[in-house]
Backbone as JSON, one array per atom type, in Angstrom:
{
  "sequence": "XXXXXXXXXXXXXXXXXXXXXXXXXXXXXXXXXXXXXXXXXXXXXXXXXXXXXXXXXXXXXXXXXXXXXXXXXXXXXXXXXXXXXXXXXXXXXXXXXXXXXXXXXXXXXXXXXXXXXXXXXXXXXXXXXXXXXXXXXXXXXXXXXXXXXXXXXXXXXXXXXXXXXXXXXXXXXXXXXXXXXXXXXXXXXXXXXXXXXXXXXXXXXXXXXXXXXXXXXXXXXXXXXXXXXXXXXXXXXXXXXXXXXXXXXXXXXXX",
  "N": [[0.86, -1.19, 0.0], [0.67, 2.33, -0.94], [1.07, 5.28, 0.18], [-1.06, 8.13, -0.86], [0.02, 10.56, -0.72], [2.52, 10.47, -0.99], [3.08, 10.08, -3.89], [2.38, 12.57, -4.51], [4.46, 14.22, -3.92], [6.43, 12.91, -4.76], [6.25, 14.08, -7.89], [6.18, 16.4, -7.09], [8.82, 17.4, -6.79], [9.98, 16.67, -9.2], [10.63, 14.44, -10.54], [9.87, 12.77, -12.67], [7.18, 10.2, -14.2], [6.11, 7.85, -11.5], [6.75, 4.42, -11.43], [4.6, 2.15, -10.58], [3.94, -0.71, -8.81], [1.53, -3.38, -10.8], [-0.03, -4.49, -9.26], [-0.32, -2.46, -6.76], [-1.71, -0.46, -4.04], [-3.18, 2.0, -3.74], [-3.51, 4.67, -1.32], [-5.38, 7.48, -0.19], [-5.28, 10.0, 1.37], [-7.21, 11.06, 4.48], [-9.57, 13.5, 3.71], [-9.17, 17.14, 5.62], [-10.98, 18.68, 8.11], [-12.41, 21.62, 8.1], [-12.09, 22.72, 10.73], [-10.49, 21.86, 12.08], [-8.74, 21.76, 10.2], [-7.91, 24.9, 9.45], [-6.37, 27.29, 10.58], [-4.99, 28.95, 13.85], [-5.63, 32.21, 14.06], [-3.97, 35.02, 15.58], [-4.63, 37.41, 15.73], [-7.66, 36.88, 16.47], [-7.21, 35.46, 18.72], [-6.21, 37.88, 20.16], [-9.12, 39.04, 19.2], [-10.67, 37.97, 21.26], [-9.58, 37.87, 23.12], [-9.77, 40.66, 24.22], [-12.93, 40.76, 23.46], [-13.85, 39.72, 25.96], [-12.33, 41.4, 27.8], [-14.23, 43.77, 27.17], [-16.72, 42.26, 28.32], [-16.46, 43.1, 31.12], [-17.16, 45.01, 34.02], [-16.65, 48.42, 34.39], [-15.99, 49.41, 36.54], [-14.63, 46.6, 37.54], [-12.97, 45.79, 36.03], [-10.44, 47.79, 35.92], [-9.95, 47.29, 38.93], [-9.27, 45.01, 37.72], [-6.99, 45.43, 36.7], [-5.67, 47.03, 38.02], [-4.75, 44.93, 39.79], [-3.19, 43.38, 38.59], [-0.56, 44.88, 37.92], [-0.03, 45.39, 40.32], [0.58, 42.92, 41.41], [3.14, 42.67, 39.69], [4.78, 44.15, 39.93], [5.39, 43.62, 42.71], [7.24, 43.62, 45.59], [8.68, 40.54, 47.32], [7.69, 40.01, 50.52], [9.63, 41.19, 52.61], [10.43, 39.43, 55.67], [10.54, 40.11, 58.78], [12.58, 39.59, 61.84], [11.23, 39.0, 64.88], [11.92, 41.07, 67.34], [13.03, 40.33, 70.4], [11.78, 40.58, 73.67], [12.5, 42.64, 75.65], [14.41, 42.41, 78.46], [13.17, 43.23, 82.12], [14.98, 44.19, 84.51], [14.47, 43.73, 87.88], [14.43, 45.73, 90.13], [14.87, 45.78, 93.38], [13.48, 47.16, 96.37], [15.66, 48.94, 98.26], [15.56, 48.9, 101.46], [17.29, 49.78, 104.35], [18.64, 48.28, 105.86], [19.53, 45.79, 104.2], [21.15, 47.73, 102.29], [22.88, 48.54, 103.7], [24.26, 46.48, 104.99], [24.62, 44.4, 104.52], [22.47, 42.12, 104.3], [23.14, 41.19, 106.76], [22.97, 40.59, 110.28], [22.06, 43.09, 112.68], [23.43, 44.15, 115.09], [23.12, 43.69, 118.46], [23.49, 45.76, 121.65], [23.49, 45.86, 124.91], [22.52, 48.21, 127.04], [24.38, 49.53, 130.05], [25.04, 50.94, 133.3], [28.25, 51.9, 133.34], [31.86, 52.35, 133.77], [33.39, 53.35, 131.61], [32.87, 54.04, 127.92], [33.67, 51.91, 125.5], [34.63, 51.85, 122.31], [33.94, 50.51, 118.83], [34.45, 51.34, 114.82], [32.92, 49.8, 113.3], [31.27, 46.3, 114.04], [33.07, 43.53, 113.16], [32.31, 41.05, 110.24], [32.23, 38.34, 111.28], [31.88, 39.18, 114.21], [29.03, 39.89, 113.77], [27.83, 37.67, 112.85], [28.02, 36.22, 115.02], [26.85, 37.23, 116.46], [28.39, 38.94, 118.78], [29.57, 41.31, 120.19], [33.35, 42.06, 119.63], [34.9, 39.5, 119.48], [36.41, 36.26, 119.94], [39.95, 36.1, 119.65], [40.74, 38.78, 119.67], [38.54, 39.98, 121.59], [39.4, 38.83, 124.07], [41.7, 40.28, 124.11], [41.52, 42.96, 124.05], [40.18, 42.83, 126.84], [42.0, 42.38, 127.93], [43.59, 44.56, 127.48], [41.74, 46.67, 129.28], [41.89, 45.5, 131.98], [44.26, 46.35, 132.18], [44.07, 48.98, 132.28], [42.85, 48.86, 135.48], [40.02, 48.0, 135.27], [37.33, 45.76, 135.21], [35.86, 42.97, 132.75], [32.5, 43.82, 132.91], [32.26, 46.75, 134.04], [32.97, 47.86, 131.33], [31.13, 49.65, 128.84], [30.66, 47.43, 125.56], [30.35, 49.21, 122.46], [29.35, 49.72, 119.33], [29.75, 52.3, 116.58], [28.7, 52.21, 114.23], [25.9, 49.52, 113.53], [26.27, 47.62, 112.39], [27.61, 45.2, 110.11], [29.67, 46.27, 107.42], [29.01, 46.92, 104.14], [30.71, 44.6, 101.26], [33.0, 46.3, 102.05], [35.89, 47.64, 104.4], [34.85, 49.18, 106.17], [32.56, 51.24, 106.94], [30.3, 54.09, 105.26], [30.66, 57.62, 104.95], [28.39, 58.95, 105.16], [26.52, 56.76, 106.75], [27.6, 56.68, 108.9], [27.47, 59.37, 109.63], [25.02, 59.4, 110.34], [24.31, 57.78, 112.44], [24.98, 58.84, 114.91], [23.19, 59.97, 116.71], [22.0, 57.89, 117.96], [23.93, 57.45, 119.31], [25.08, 59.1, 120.53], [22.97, 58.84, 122.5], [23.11, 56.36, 123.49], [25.56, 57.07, 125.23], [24.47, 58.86, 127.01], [23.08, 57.46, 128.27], [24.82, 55.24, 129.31], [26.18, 56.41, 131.19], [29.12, 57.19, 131.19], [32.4, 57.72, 132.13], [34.48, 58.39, 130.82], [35.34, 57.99, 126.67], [36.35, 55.75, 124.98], [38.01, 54.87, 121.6], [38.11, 52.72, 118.94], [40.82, 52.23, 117.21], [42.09, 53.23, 113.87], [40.91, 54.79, 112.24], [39.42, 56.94, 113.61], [41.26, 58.37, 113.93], [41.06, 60.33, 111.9], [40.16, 63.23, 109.93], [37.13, 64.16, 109.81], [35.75, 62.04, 111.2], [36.94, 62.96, 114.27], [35.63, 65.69, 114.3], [33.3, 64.14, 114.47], [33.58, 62.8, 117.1], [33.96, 64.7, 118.89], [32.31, 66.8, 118.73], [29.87, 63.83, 119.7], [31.2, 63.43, 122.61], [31.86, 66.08, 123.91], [32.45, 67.26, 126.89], [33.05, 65.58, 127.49], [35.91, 63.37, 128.46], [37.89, 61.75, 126.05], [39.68, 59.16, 124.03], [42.3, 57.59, 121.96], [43.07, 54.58, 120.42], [44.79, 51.76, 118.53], [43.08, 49.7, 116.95], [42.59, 46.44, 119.24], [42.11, 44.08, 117.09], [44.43, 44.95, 115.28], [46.27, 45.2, 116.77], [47.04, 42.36, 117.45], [47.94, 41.75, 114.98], [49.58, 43.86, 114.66], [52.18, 43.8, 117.3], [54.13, 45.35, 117.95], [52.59, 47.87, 118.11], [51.61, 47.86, 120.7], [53.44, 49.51, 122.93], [52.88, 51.71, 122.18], [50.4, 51.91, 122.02], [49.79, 52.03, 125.15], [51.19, 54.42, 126.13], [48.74, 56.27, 125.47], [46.83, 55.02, 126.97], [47.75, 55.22, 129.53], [47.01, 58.03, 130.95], [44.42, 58.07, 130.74], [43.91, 55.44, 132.47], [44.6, 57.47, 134.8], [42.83, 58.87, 135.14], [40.78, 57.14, 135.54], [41.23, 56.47, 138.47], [41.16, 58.26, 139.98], [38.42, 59.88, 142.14], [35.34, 59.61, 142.64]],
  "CA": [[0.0, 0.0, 0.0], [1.07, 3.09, -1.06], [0.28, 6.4, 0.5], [-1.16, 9.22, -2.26], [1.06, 12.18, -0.35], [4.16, 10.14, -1.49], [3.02, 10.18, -5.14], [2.71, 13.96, -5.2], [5.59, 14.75, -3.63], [7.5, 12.72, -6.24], [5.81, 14.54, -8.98], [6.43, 18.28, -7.17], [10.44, 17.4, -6.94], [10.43, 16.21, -10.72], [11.13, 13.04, -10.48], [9.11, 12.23, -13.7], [6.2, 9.59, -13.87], [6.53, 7.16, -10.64], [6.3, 3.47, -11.61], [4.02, 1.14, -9.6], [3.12, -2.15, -9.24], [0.2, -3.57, -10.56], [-1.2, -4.61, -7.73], [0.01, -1.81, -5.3], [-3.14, 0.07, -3.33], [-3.16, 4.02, -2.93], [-4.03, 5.26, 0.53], [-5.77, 8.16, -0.09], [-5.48, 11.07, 2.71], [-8.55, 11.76, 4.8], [-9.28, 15.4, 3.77], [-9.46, 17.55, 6.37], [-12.45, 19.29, 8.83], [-12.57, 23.07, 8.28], [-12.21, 23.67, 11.78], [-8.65, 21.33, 12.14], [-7.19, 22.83, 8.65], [-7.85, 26.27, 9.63], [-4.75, 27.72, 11.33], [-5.66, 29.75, 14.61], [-5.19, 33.54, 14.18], [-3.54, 35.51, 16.52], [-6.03, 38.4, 15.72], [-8.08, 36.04, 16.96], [-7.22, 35.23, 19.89], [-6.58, 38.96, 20.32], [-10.0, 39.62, 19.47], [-11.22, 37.04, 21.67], [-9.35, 38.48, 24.87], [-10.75, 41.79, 24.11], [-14.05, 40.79, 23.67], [-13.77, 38.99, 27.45], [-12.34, 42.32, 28.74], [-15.1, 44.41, 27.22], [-17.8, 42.02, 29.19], [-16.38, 43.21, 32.51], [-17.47, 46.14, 34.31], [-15.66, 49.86, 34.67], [-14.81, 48.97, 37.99], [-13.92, 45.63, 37.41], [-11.61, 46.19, 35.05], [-10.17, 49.04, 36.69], [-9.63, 46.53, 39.91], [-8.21, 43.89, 37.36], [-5.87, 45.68, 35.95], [-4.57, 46.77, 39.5], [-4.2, 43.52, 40.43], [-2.41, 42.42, 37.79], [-0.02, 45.6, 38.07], [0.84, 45.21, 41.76], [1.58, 41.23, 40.87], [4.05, 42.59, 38.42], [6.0, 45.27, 40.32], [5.12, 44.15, 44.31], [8.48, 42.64, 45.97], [8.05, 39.68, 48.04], [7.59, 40.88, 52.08], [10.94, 40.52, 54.08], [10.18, 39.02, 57.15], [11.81, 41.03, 60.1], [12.09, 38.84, 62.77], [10.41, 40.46, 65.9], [12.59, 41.99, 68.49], [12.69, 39.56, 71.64], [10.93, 41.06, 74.24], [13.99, 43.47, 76.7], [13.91, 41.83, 80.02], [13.69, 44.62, 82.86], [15.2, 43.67, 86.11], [13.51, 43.99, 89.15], [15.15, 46.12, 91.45], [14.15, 45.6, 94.87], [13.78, 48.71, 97.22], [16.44, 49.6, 99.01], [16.0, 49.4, 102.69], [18.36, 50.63, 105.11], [19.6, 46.73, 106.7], [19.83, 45.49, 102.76], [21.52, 48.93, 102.22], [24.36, 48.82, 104.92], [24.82, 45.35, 106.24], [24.74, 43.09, 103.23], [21.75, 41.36, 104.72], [23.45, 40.55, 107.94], [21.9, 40.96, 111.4], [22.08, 44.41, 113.17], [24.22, 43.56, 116.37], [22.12, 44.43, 119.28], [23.96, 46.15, 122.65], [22.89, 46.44, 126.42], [22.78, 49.27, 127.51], [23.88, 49.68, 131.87], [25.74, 52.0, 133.55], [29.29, 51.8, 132.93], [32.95, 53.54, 133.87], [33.82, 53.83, 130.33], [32.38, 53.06, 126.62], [34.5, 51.55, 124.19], [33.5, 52.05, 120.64], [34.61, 50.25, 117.91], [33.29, 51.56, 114.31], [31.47, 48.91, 113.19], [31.13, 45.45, 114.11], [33.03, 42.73, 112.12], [31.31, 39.84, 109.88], [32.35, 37.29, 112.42], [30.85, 39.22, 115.49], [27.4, 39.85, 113.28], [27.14, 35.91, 112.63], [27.94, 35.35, 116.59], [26.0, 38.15, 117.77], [28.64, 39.24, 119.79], [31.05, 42.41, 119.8], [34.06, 41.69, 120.16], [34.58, 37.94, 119.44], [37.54, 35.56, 120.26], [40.79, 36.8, 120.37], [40.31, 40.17, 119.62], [37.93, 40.07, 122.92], [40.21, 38.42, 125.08], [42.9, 41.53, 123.84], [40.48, 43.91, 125.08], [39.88, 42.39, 128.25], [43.43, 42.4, 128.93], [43.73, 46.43, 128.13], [40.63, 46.99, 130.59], [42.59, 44.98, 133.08], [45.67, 47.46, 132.54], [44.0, 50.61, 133.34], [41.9, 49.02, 136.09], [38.68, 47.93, 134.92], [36.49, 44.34, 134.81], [35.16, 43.84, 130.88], [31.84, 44.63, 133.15], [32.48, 47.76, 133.96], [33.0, 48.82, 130.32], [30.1, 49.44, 127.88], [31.04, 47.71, 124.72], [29.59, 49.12, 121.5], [30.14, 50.04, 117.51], [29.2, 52.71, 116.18], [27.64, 51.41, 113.5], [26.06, 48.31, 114.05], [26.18, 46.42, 111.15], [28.86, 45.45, 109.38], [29.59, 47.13, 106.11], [28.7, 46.04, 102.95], [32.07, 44.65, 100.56], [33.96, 47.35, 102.45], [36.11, 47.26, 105.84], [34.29, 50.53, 106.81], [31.1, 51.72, 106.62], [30.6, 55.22, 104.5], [30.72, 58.61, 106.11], [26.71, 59.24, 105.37], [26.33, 56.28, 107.4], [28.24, 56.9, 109.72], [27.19, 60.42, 110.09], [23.45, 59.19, 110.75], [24.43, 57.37, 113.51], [25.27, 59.86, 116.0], [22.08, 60.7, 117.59], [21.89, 56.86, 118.64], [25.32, 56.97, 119.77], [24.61, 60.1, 121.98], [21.59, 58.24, 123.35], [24.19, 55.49, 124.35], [26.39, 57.58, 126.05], [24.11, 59.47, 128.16], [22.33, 55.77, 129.54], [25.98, 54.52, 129.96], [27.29, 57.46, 132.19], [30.11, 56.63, 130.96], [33.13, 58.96, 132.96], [35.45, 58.57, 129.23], [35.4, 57.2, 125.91], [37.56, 54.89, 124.5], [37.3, 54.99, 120.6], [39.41, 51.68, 118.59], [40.69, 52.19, 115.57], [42.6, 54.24, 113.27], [39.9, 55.72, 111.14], [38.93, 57.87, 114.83], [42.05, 59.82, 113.56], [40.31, 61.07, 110.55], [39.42, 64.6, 110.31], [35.81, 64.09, 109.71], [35.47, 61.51, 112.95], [37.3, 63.88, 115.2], [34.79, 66.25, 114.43], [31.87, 63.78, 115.1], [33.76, 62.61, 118.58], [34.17, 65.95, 119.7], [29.96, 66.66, 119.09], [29.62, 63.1, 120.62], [31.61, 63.62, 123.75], [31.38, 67.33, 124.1], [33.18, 67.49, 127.88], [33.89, 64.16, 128.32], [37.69, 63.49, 128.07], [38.09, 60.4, 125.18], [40.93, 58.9, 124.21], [41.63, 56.83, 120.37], [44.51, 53.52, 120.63], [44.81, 51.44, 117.74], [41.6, 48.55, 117.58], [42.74, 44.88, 119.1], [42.76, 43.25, 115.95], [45.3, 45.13, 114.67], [47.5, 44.82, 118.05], [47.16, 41.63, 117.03], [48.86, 41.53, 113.67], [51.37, 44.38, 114.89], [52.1, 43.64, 118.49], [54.67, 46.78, 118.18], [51.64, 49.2, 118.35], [51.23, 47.88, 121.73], [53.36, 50.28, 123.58], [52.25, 52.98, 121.78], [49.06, 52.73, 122.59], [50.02, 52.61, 126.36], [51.26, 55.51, 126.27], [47.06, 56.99, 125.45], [46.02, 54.37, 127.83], [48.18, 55.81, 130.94], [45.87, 59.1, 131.49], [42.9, 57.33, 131.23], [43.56, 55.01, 133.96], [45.13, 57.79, 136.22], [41.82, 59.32, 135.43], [39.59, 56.3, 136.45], [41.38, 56.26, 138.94], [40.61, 59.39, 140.87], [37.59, 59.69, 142.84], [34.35, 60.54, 141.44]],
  "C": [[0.88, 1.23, 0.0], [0.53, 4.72, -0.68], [0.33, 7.26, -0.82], [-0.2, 10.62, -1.97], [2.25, 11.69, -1.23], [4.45, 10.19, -3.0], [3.14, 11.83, -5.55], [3.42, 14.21, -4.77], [6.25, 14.16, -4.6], [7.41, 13.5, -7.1], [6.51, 15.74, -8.43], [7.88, 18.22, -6.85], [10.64, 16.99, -8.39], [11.22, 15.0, -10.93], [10.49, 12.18, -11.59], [8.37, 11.31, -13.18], [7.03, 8.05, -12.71], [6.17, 5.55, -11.32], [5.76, 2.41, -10.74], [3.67, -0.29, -10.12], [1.9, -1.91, -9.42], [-0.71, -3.71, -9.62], [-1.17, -3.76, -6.07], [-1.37, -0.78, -5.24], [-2.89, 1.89, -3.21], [-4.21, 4.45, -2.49], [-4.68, 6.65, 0.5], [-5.66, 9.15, 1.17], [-6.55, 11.71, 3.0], [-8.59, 13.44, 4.53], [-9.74, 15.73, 5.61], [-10.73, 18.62, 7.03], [-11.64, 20.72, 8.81], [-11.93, 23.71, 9.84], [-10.83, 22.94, 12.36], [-8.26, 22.22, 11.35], [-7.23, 24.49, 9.54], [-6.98, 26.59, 11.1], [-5.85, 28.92, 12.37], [-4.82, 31.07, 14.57], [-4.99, 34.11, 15.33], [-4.31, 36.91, 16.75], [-7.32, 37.58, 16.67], [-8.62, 36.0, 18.24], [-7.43, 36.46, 20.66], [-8.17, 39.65, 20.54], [-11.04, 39.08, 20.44], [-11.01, 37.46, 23.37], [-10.06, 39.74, 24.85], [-12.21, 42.2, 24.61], [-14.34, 40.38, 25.28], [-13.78, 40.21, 28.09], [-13.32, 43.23, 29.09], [-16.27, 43.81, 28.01], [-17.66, 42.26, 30.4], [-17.07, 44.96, 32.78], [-16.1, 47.25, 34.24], [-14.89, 49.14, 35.19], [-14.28, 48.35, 38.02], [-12.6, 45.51, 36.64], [-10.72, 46.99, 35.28], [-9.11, 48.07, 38.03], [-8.34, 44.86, 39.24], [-6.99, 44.22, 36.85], [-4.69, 46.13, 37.14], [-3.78, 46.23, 39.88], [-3.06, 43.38, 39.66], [-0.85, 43.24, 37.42], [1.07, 46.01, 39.52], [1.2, 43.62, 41.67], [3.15, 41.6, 40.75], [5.24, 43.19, 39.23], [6.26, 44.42, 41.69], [6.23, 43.72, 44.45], [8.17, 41.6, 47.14], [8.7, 40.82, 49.63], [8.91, 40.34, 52.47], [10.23, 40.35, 55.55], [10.72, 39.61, 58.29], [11.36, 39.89, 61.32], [11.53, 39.61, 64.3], [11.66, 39.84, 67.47], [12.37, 40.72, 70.16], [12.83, 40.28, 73.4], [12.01, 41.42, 75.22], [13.2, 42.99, 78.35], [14.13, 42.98, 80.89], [13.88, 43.67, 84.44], [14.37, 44.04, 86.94], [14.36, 44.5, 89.81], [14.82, 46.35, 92.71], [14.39, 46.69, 95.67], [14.64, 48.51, 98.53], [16.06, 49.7, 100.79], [17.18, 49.07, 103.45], [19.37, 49.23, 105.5], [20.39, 46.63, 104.93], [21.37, 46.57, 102.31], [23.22, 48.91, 102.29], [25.23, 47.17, 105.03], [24.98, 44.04, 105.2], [23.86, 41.88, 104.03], [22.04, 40.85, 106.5], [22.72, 40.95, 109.5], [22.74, 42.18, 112.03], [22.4, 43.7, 114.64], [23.85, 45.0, 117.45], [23.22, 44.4, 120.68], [22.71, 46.65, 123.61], [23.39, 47.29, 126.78], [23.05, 49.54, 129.68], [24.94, 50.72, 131.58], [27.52, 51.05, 133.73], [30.96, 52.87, 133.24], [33.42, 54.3, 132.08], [32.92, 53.2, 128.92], [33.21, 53.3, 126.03], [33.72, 51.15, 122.75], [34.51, 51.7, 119.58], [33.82, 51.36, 116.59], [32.4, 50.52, 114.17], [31.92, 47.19, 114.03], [31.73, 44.58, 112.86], [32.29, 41.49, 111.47], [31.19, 38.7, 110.76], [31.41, 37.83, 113.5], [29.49, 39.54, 114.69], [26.99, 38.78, 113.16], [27.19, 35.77, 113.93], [26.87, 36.41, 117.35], [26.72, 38.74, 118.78], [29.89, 40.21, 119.27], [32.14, 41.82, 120.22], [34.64, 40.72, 120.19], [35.79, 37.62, 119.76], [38.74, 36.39, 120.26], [41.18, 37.8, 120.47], [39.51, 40.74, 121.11], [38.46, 40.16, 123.87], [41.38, 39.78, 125.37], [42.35, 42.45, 124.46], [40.34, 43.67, 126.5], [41.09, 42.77, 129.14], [43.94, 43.89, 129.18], [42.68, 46.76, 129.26], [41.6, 46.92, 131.34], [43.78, 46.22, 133.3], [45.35, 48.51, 132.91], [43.21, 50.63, 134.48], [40.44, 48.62, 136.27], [38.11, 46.33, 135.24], [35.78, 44.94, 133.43], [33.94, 43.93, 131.91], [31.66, 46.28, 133.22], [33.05, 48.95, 132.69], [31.68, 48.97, 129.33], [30.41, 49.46, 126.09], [29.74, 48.06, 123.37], [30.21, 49.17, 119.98], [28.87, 51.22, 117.45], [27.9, 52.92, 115.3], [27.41, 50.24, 114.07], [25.63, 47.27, 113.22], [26.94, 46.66, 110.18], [29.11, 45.63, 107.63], [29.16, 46.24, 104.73], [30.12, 46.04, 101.87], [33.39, 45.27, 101.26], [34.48, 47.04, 103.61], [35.45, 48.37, 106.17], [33.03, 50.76, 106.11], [31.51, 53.47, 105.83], [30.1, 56.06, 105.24], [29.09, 59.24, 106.77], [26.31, 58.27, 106.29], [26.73, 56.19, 109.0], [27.79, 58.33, 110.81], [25.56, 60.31, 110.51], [23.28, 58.12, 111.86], [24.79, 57.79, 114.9], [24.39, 60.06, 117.34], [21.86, 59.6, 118.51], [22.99, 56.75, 119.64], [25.84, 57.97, 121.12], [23.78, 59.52, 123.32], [22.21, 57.28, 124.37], [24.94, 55.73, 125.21], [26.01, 58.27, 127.32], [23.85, 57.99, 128.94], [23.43, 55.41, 130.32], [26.2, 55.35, 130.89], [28.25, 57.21, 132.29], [31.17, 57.95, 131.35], [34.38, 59.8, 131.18], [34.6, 57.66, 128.34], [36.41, 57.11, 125.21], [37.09, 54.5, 122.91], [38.61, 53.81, 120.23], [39.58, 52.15, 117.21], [41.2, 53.41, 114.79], [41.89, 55.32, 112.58], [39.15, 56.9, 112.28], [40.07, 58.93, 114.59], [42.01, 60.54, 112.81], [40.29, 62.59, 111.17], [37.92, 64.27, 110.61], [35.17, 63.23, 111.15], [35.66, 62.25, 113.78], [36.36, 64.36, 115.78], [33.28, 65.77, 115.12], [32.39, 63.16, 116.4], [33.46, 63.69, 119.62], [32.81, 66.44, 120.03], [29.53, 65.41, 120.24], [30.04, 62.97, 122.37], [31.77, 64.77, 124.4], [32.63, 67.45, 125.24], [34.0, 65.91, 127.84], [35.1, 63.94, 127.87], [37.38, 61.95, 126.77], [39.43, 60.1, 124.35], [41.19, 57.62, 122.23], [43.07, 55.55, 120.45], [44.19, 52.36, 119.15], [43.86, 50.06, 117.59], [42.71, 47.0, 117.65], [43.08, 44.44, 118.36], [43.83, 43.55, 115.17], [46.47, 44.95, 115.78], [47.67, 43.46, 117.72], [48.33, 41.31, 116.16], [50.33, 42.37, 114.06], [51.62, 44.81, 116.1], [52.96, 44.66, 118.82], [54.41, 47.64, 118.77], [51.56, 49.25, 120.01], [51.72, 49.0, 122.78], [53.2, 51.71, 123.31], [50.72, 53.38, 122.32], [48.96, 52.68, 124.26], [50.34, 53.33, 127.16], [49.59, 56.27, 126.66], [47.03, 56.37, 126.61], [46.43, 54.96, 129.56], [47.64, 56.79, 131.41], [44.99, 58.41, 131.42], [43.01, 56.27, 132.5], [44.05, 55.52, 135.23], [43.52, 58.83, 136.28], [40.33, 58.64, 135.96], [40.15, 56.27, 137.88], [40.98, 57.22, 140.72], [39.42, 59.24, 141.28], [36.73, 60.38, 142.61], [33.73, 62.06, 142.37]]
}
């Protein structure tokens, strides 16, 4: 069987008359449907979108063409990631123990009557955990100056100025210091104390001076270097027996 395309194509290259067998068949080619053959125009189609657009409304059209305009240009959204939420501390209010004492307990003194008060400034961390001024061998050191000018540790009234021991610092700060006075007056009258005996180098300050001299007004007082440091520099010792020799020719006199 022979297809009929293949016969006219021989013929339209010039290939002169084709020779067939007798008995060969030609295949005829289904013609084609109008609506296959016919090639689709691009007018066409054109007029075909057209006609679509014209069935929309104003508005619509108006709204589609928007759309299809912010498509074209929009840029995709960057994401920002969101900000994680600023933590605010809590700062806890400030009172006065918190303040001063780095939580520690406020070292409580009896008040009696007394020949002398001895005043440290403050209280160290050791005597605020024992509760007690003065503590081990620092105490005992004390006891033993009493003894030298005369005294039983009764007969002295020990205190601190402050009475709670500083916060980070070996010393308490001068505002603190300076707001302790009025208590420290209060102490001195109860004690009737005849002197005072102040420990500690920082009583040679200017600024202390000044608040001894308010605190003791008449009373004679006297400043020797605090125990714990006689301790470390057992040198100091007759230095400060020198101070200590008027004071016990002055307990000693007759009231």
């Amino acid at each position: 069987m022979l297809s009929s395309r293949y016969l006219h194509l021989h013929e339209a290259l010039g290939l002169g008359p084709m020779w067939l067998n007798q008995n060969a068949k030609i295949i005829h080619a289904a013609p084609q449907t109008a609506a296959a053959a016919a090639p689709v125009r691009p007018k066409a189609i054109a007029a075909d979108t057209a006609q679509a657009v014209r069935t929309l409304s104003a508005g619509a059209h108006r709204a589609r063409t928007a759309a299809i305009a912010t498509a074209q240009t929009a840029k995709p959204a960057v994401r920002v990631p969101e900000a994680a939420p600023k933590t605010i501390a809590e700062t806890p209010a400030k009172t006065e123990k918190a303040a001063h004492s780095d939580n520690l307990p406020r070292l409580d003194v009896t008040i009696r009557p007394s020949e002398i008060m001895v005043v440290s400034i403050c209280p160290s961390t050791e005597d605020s955990l024992h509760g007690t001024l003065f503590s081990g061998d620092v105490g005992t050191l004390l006891d033993n100056i009493l003894a030298a000018i005369g005294l039983k540790p009764e007969q002295a009234h020990k205190t601190a100025w402050v009475k709670t021991a500083p916060v980070f610092t070996a010393l308490p700060d001068a505002e603190h210091i300076r707001s302790e006075l009025a208590e420290m007056q209060n102490e001195l009258t109860a004690s009737q104390a005849r002197a005072v005996l102040f420990l500690g180098k920082i009583f040679d300050s200017p600024d202390m001076i000044g608040l001894m001299n308010e605190l003791c007004a008449e009373r004679p007082h006297f400043v020797i270097p605090h125990p714990a440091r006689l301790l470390m520099q057992p040198q100091l010792k007759a230095q400060a027996w020198q101070i200590l020799k008027p004071l016990k020719q002055l307990l000693a006199k007759a009231v």
